[in-house]
Amino acid sequence: AKCAFMEHGLVTNKRRVLLGGSRVDFASLIIMKCMKDHVKGGGFGCFFSPMSLFFNEDANKNFRPLPGGANVFSVLEILDFVNGAVFDGVSTRYGAAALCAAPAQMREIPLIKIDEGRERRVSCEVSSGGGAWSMRVNHGPDMADTQIKVTPKQIPRQGMNTGGLNKVFILERASGDGIELPKIESFVNGYGEELRVSTEFVFPLMGGDLFDPGRRKRRRFILCLHDRNGRPLSLEHVRELPGVEEYLLRHGSAMRERKGVLMRASVSKGFYWSLLGVGPYSFTRYKVAWESLGRREFKAVVLDGAWQGNQSMHSYIPAESKSDARRIRDELNRGVPAYLEGFGMEGTCNWAQPGRIKRLLTTEQRQGDIFG
């Protein structure tokens, strides 16, 4: 599959494949192949298409034609079915696209939103740099009122990733529901097993109640055996933590079998207890956090302490001072809602992921920056 992506220009760099650049929708490969191999120059093709092909960020960057580029095809018009179900049992946000086997891509194309039988015609701006396209409903990505100043170390991040082993690494307290933990505590994992371990490397996970108190859920924690620089703990250090080595031995086989290039690299070095998405940024005093998956309203909050995001469900910008965190929070809450509306991806997995928010940030240095 990766070779096919490279052949049709969807992945242009082997290093990008190793770092996850092959994560594109198979629909993009099918459409590209059809237009390249089966449609004559100047001919037309119409396809049911996931809307993420056009309005997601880096994952489909090499599929989208560029204005002025030597493209395999150009997009003439897009239909967005909004909340309509196109295929039974498929929840993906779908639309349709009219394509032409011609290299000249217009900078602005018609987009028709069809919602419960009602049609609304808007325009779609084609990105000149390969980024996500935008719907000109109110404001689009290039019409945002502000560019939020951050330091180079404050790029948006996703939460910690267990590599598919949430049931092992994500825990609940066996009793009680606070985030303050004694040095040794009893937890229950996703398999219903009880364990009693050192809490030195157990951190509270973000949950819906932090963004909306009405969505109160039982507090969960994540076992993250990494130091404050993001490096996995040595085996010697793990053995010093009461109850932890025994727990790792119980689930070591499953940990070693996790897939993915980056995960396999850590496992091959003996650190089979590693997580992804862990670095110095994970342990800053403050985080400007938001829910990044499946929501329709954007709300950034400042979290003080060791809070960690749960994979792609939560994103955050690290900050070392409360005043800086509050400034970033306020600027995000002012500028992001209208910005996100321009992509039309409400309720999807790609709604407010870090790559999308990053386009609102500028890394100009400021006098007195903590990161210097």
Coordinates of C-alpha atoms in Angstrom, one line a residue:
A1 CA 0.0 0.0 0.0
K2 CA 2.8 2.4 0.8
C3 CA 4.4 1.8 -2.6
A4 CA 1.1 2.6 -4.2
F5 CA 0.8 5.8 -2.3
M6 CA 4.3 6.8 -3.4
E7 CA 3.6 5.8 -7.1
H8 CA 0.7 8.2 -7.2
G9 CA 2.3 11.0 -5.4
L10 CA 0.4 10.8 -2.2
V11 CA 3.5 10.2 -0.1
T12 CA 6.6 11.8 -1.6
N13 CA 9.2 11.2 1.1
K14 CA 10.2 7.8 2.7
R15 CA 11.0 9.6 5.9
R16 CA 7.4 10.9 6.0
V17 CA 6.2 7.3 5.7
L18 CA 8.3 6.2 8.7
L19 CA 6.9 9.1 10.8
G20 CA 3.3 8.4 9.8
G21 CA 3.1 10.3 6.5
S22 CA 1.3 7.3 4.9
R23 CA -1.8 7.9 7.0
V24 CA -4.0 9.0 4.2
D25 CA -7.5 7.8 3.4
F26 CA -7.6 4.9 0.9
A27 CA -10.3 6.9 -0.9
S28 CA -7.6 9.3 -2.0
L29 CA -5.6 6.6 -3.6
I30 CA -8.6 5.2 -5.4
I31 CA -9.6 8.6 -6.8
M32 CA -6.1 9.5 -7.8
K33 CA -5.7 6.2 -9.6
C34 CA -9.0 6.5 -11.4
M35 CA -8.3 10.0 -12.6
K36 CA -4.7 9.2 -13.7
D37 CA -5.2 5.9 -15.3
H38 CA -8.8 5.8 -16.5
V39 CA -9.9 9.4 -17.4
K40 CA -8.6 11.1 -20.6
G41 CA -7.3 14.6 -20.5
G42 CA -10.1 17.0 -20.1
G43 CA -12.5 14.3 -19.0
F44 CA -14.6 14.3 -15.9
G45 CA -15.1 12.1 -12.9
C46 CA -17.6 12.4 -10.0
F47 CA -16.9 10.6 -6.7
F48 CA -18.5 10.2 -3.3
S49 CA -15.7 11.5 -1.1
P50 CA -14.9 11.8 2.6
M51 CA -14.9 15.5 3.4
S52 CA -11.6 15.0 5.2
L53 CA -9.8 14.6 1.9
F54 CA -10.3 18.4 1.4
F55 CA -10.8 19.8 4.9
N56 CA -8.3 17.8 7.0
E57 CA -4.7 18.8 7.5
D58 CA -1.5 16.9 6.7
A59 CA -2.9 13.4 6.3
N60 CA -4.3 14.3 2.8
K61 CA -2.0 17.1 1.9
N62 CA -0.5 15.4 -1.2
F63 CA -3.9 14.5 -2.6
R64 CA -5.2 18.0 -2.9
P65 CA -4.4 19.8 -6.1
L66 CA -2.6 23.2 -5.9
P67 CA -3.4 26.4 -7.8
G68 CA -0.7 26.7 -10.4
G69 CA 0.6 23.2 -9.8
A70 CA 1.2 20.3 -12.2
N71 CA -1.8 18.4 -10.9
V72 CA -3.3 15.0 -11.9
F73 CA -6.7 16.6 -11.7
S74 CA -8.5 19.7 -10.6
V75 CA -11.6 20.0 -8.5
L76 CA -14.6 21.8 -10.1
E77 CA -17.2 21.6 -7.3
I78 CA -17.9 20.0 -4.0
L79 CA -21.2 18.8 -2.4
D80 CA -21.2 18.6 1.4
F81 CA -23.9 16.3 2.7
V82 CA -23.3 17.7 6.2
N83 CA -25.2 15.4 8.6
G84 CA -26.7 13.1 6.0
A85 CA -25.9 9.4 6.0
V86 CA -24.5 8.4 2.6
F87 CA -23.7 4.7 3.3
D88 CA -25.5 2.6 5.9
G89 CA -23.4 1.9 8.9
V90 CA -20.7 4.4 7.9
S91 CA -20.4 7.4 10.1
T92 CA -17.7 9.2 8.0
R93 CA -18.7 12.7 7.0
Y94 CA -19.3 12.3 3.2
G95 CA -19.8 14.5 0.2
A96 CA -19.2 14.4 -3.5
A97 CA -16.6 16.0 -5.7
A98 CA -16.7 16.8 -9.4
L99 CA -13.1 16.5 -10.9
C100 CA -11.6 17.2 -14.2
A101 CA -8.5 15.5 -15.7
A102 CA -6.8 18.8 -16.2
P103 CA -3.9 20.4 -14.2
A104 CA -5.3 23.9 -13.7
Q105 CA -6.9 24.3 -10.3
M106 CA -9.0 27.3 -9.6
R107 CA -8.3 29.2 -6.4
E108 CA -12.0 29.3 -5.4
I109 CA -14.6 26.7 -6.3
P110 CA -18.4 26.3 -5.6
L111 CA -19.4 24.3 -2.5
I112 CA -23.0 23.3 -1.9
K113 CA -24.0 22.3 1.6
I114 CA -27.0 20.0 1.6
D115 CA -28.6 19.6 5.0
E116 CA -32.0 17.9 5.5
G117 CA -33.0 18.7 1.9
R118 CA -32.0 22.3 2.1
E119 CA -29.2 23.6 -0.1
R120 CA -26.9 26.5 0.7
R121 CA -24.3 27.7 -1.8
V122 CA -21.0 28.9 -0.3
S123 CA -17.5 29.1 -1.8
C124 CA -14.5 27.0 -1.0
E125 CA -11.0 28.5 -1.0
V126 CA -8.2 26.2 -2.3
S127 CA -5.1 26.3 -0.2
S128 CA -2.0 27.5 -2.0
G129 CA 0.3 25.5 0.3
G130 CA -1.4 22.1 0.4
G131 CA -3.1 22.7 3.8
A132 CA -6.7 22.1 4.5
W133 CA -9.2 24.0 2.3
S134 CA -11.7 26.3 3.9
M135 CA -15.4 27.0 3.5
R136 CA -16.2 30.7 3.3
V137 CA -19.2 30.6 5.6
N138 CA -18.2 33.4 7.9
H139 CA -14.5 33.4 8.4
G140 CA -11.9 31.1 6.9
P141 CA -8.4 30.2 8.1
D142 CA -6.8 33.2 6.4
M143 CA -9.4 35.6 7.8
A144 CA -8.7 34.8 11.5
D145 CA -8.5 38.1 13.4
T146 CA -5.3 37.2 15.3
Q147 CA -2.1 35.3 15.1
I148 CA -1.3 34.0 18.5
K149 CA 2.3 34.4 19.6
V150 CA 4.0 31.4 21.2
T151 CA 7.5 30.2 21.6
P152 CA 9.0 27.4 19.4
K153 CA 8.5 24.9 22.2
Q154 CA 4.8 25.7 22.5
I155 CA 3.5 24.0 19.4
P156 CA 0.1 22.2 20.0
R157 CA 0.4 18.6 21.2
Q158 CA -1.9 15.6 21.4
G159 CA -2.3 13.6 24.5
M160 CA -0.3 10.5 25.5
N161 CA -0.8 7.4 23.3
T162 CA -0.7 3.9 24.6
G163 CA -0.3 2.2 21.3
G164 CA -3.6 0.4 21.6
L165 CA -3.2 -0.8 25.2
N166 CA -5.6 1.6 27.0
K167 CA -6.8 -1.3 29.1
V168 CA -3.3 -1.8 30.6
F169 CA -2.1 1.8 30.9
I170 CA -5.3 3.7 31.8
L171 CA -6.5 3.1 35.3
E172 CA -9.2 4.0 37.8
R173 CA -8.8 4.2 41.5
A174 CA -10.2 1.2 43.3
S175 CA -11.9 3.6 45.8
G176 CA -12.2 7.3 45.9
D177 CA -12.3 9.8 43.1
G178 CA -9.8 12.6 43.8
I179 CA -6.6 13.4 41.9
E180 CA -4.5 13.6 45.0
L181 CA -2.8 10.2 45.4
P182 CA -0.9 8.6 48.3
K183 CA 2.6 7.2 47.5
I184 CA 1.1 3.8 46.9
E185 CA -2.5 3.3 45.7
S186 CA -4.9 0.6 44.5
F187 CA -6.2 0.9 40.9
V188 CA -8.3 -1.1 38.5
N189 CA -7.3 -1.5 34.9
G190 CA -9.5 -1.9 31.8
Y191 CA -9.6 -5.7 32.3
G192 CA -11.1 -5.3 35.8
E193 CA -7.8 -6.4 37.4
E194 CA -6.8 -4.7 40.6
L195 CA -3.2 -3.6 41.1
R196 CA -1.4 -1.8 43.9
V197 CA 1.5 0.3 42.7
S198 CA 3.6 3.3 43.3
T199 CA 1.9 6.5 42.1
E200 CA 5.1 8.4 41.3
F201 CA 4.5 8.0 37.6
V202 CA 0.7 7.9 37.6
F203 CA -0.9 11.0 36.2
P204 CA -4.6 12.2 36.0
L205 CA -6.2 12.1 32.6
M206 CA -8.2 15.0 31.2
G207 CA -11.9 14.3 31.0
G208 CA -15.1 16.0 29.8
D209 CA -15.8 17.5 33.2
L210 CA -12.8 19.8 32.9
F211 CA -14.4 21.5 29.9
D212 CA -18.0 21.1 31.0
P213 CA -18.8 20.4 34.7
G214 CA -22.1 18.8 33.6
R215 CA -20.3 15.9 32.0
R216 CA -18.9 14.5 35.3
K217 CA -17.3 11.1 34.9
R218 CA -15.2 8.9 37.1
R219 CA -11.6 10.2 37.2
R220 CA -9.1 8.1 35.2
F221 CA -5.3 8.0 35.3
I222 CA -2.4 7.0 33.0
L223 CA 0.7 5.0 34.0
C224 CA 3.5 6.8 32.2
L225 CA 6.9 5.4 33.0
H226 CA 8.9 8.3 31.5
D227 CA 11.2 10.8 33.2
R228 CA 10.5 14.6 33.0
N229 CA 12.6 14.9 29.8
G230 CA 10.3 12.3 28.1
R231 CA 12.7 9.4 28.1
P232 CA 11.5 5.9 29.1
L233 CA 12.6 4.9 32.6
S234 CA 15.4 2.4 32.9
L235 CA 14.6 -1.1 34.1
E236 CA 16.6 -0.3 37.2
H237 CA 14.4 2.6 38.0
V238 CA 11.2 0.6 37.3
R239 CA 12.3 -2.0 39.8
E240 CA 12.5 0.6 42.5
L241 CA 8.8 1.4 42.1
P242 CA 6.6 -0.8 44.4
G243 CA 4.3 -3.1 42.4
V244 CA 5.2 -1.7 39.0
E245 CA 7.6 -4.4 37.7
E246 CA 5.2 -7.1 38.7
Y247 CA 2.4 -5.4 36.8
L248 CA 4.7 -5.0 33.7
L249 CA 5.7 -8.7 33.8
R250 CA 2.0 -9.6 33.8
H251 CA 1.3 -7.6 30.6
G252 CA 4.7 -7.6 29.1
S253 CA 3.8 -9.8 26.1
A254 CA 1.0 -7.5 25.0
M255 CA 3.3 -4.4 25.4
R256 CA 6.0 -6.0 23.3
E257 CA 3.5 -6.8 20.5
R258 CA 2.3 -3.2 19.9
K259 CA 2.7 -2.0 16.3
G260 CA 4.0 1.1 14.7
V261 CA 7.5 2.3 13.6
L262 CA 8.1 4.6 16.6
M263 CA 6.7 2.1 19.1
R264 CA 8.7 -0.8 17.7
A265 CA 11.9 1.3 18.0
S266 CA 11.3 1.8 21.7
V267 CA 10.4 -1.9 22.2
S268 CA 13.5 -3.0 20.3
K269 CA 15.7 -1.0 22.8
G270 CA 14.1 -2.9 25.7
F271 CA 11.7 -0.1 26.8
Y272 CA 8.5 -2.1 26.2
W273 CA 6.6 0.0 28.7
S274 CA 7.0 3.2 26.6
L275 CA 4.2 5.5 25.5
L276 CA 4.0 7.8 22.5
G277 CA 3.5 11.5 22.7
V278 CA 5.6 12.0 25.8
G279 CA 8.2 14.7 26.1
P280 CA 9.3 17.6 28.3
Y281 CA 6.1 19.4 27.2
S282 CA 4.0 16.7 28.9
F283 CA 5.3 17.9 32.3
T284 CA 5.1 21.7 32.2
R285 CA 3.3 23.3 35.1
Y286 CA 0.4 24.6 33.0
K287 CA -1.4 23.4 29.9
V288 CA -3.8 25.3 27.7
A289 CA -6.1 22.4 26.8
W290 CA -9.1 21.7 24.7
E291 CA -11.2 18.8 23.4
S292 CA -10.0 18.1 19.8
L293 CA -12.2 15.3 18.6
G294 CA -15.9 15.1 17.8
R295 CA -17.0 18.4 19.4
R296 CA -18.9 21.3 17.9
E297 CA -18.0 24.0 20.3
F298 CA -14.4 25.1 21.1
K299 CA -13.4 25.9 24.7
A300 CA -9.8 26.1 25.8
V301 CA -9.1 26.0 29.6
V302 CA -6.0 26.4 31.7
L303 CA -5.0 23.3 33.7
D304 CA -2.6 23.5 36.6
G305 CA -0.7 20.4 37.5
A306 CA 0.2 17.0 36.0
W307 CA -2.9 16.6 33.8
Q308 CA -2.4 14.5 30.6
G309 CA -4.4 14.4 27.5
N310 CA -6.0 11.1 26.3
Q311 CA -4.5 10.5 22.8
S312 CA -6.3 12.5 20.0
M313 CA -9.3 13.3 22.3
H314 CA -7.4 16.2 23.9
S315 CA -4.8 18.7 22.7
Y316 CA -2.9 21.3 24.5
I317 CA -0.2 24.0 24.4
P318 CA 2.3 23.8 27.2
A319 CA 3.1 26.9 29.3
E320 CA 5.5 27.6 32.2
S321 CA 3.6 30.6 33.7
K322 CA 0.0 31.1 34.6
S323 CA -0.1 34.6 32.9
D324 CA 1.2 33.2 29.6
A325 CA -1.3 30.3 29.8
R326 CA -4.2 32.6 30.4
R327 CA -3.2 34.9 27.5
I328 CA -3.0 32.0 25.1
R329 CA -6.4 30.6 26.4
D330 CA -8.1 33.9 25.9
E331 CA -6.7 34.4 22.4
L332 CA -7.6 30.9 21.4
N333 CA -11.2 31.3 22.7
R334 CA -11.5 34.6 20.7
G335 CA -10.1 33.4 17.4
V336 CA -10.6 29.7 17.1
P337 CA -14.4 29.2 16.9
A338 CA -14.9 31.2 13.7
Y339 CA -11.6 29.8 12.3
L340 CA -12.9 26.2 12.8
E341 CA -16.2 27.0 11.3
G342 CA -14.4 27.6 8.0
F343 CA -13.5 24.0 7.7
G344 CA -17.0 22.6 8.3
M345 CA -15.6 19.6 10.2
E346 CA -17.8 19.9 13.4
G347 CA -18.3 16.6 15.2
T348 CA -15.5 14.8 13.3
C349 CA -12.2 13.3 14.4
N350 CA -10.3 16.0 12.6
W351 CA -12.2 19.0 14.1
A352 CA -9.6 20.7 16.3
Q353 CA -6.5 18.6 16.1
P354 CA -3.0 20.2 16.7
G355 CA -2.1 20.6 13.0
R356 CA -5.2 22.7 12.4
I357 CA -4.7 25.0 15.4
K358 CA -1.0 25.3 14.6
R359 CA -1.9 27.5 11.6
L360 CA -3.2 30.2 13.9
L361 CA 0.1 30.4 15.8
T362 CA 3.2 32.4 15.2
T363 CA 6.5 31.6 16.9
E364 CA 8.0 35.2 17.0
Q365 CA 10.2 35.6 20.0
R366 CA 9.0 37.8 22.7
Q367 CA 11.1 39.8 25.2
G368 CA 11.3 37.8 28.5
D369 CA 10.2 34.5 27.0
I370 CA 10.7 31.8 29.5
F371 CA 12.1 29.4 26.9
G372 CA 14.6 32.1 25.8

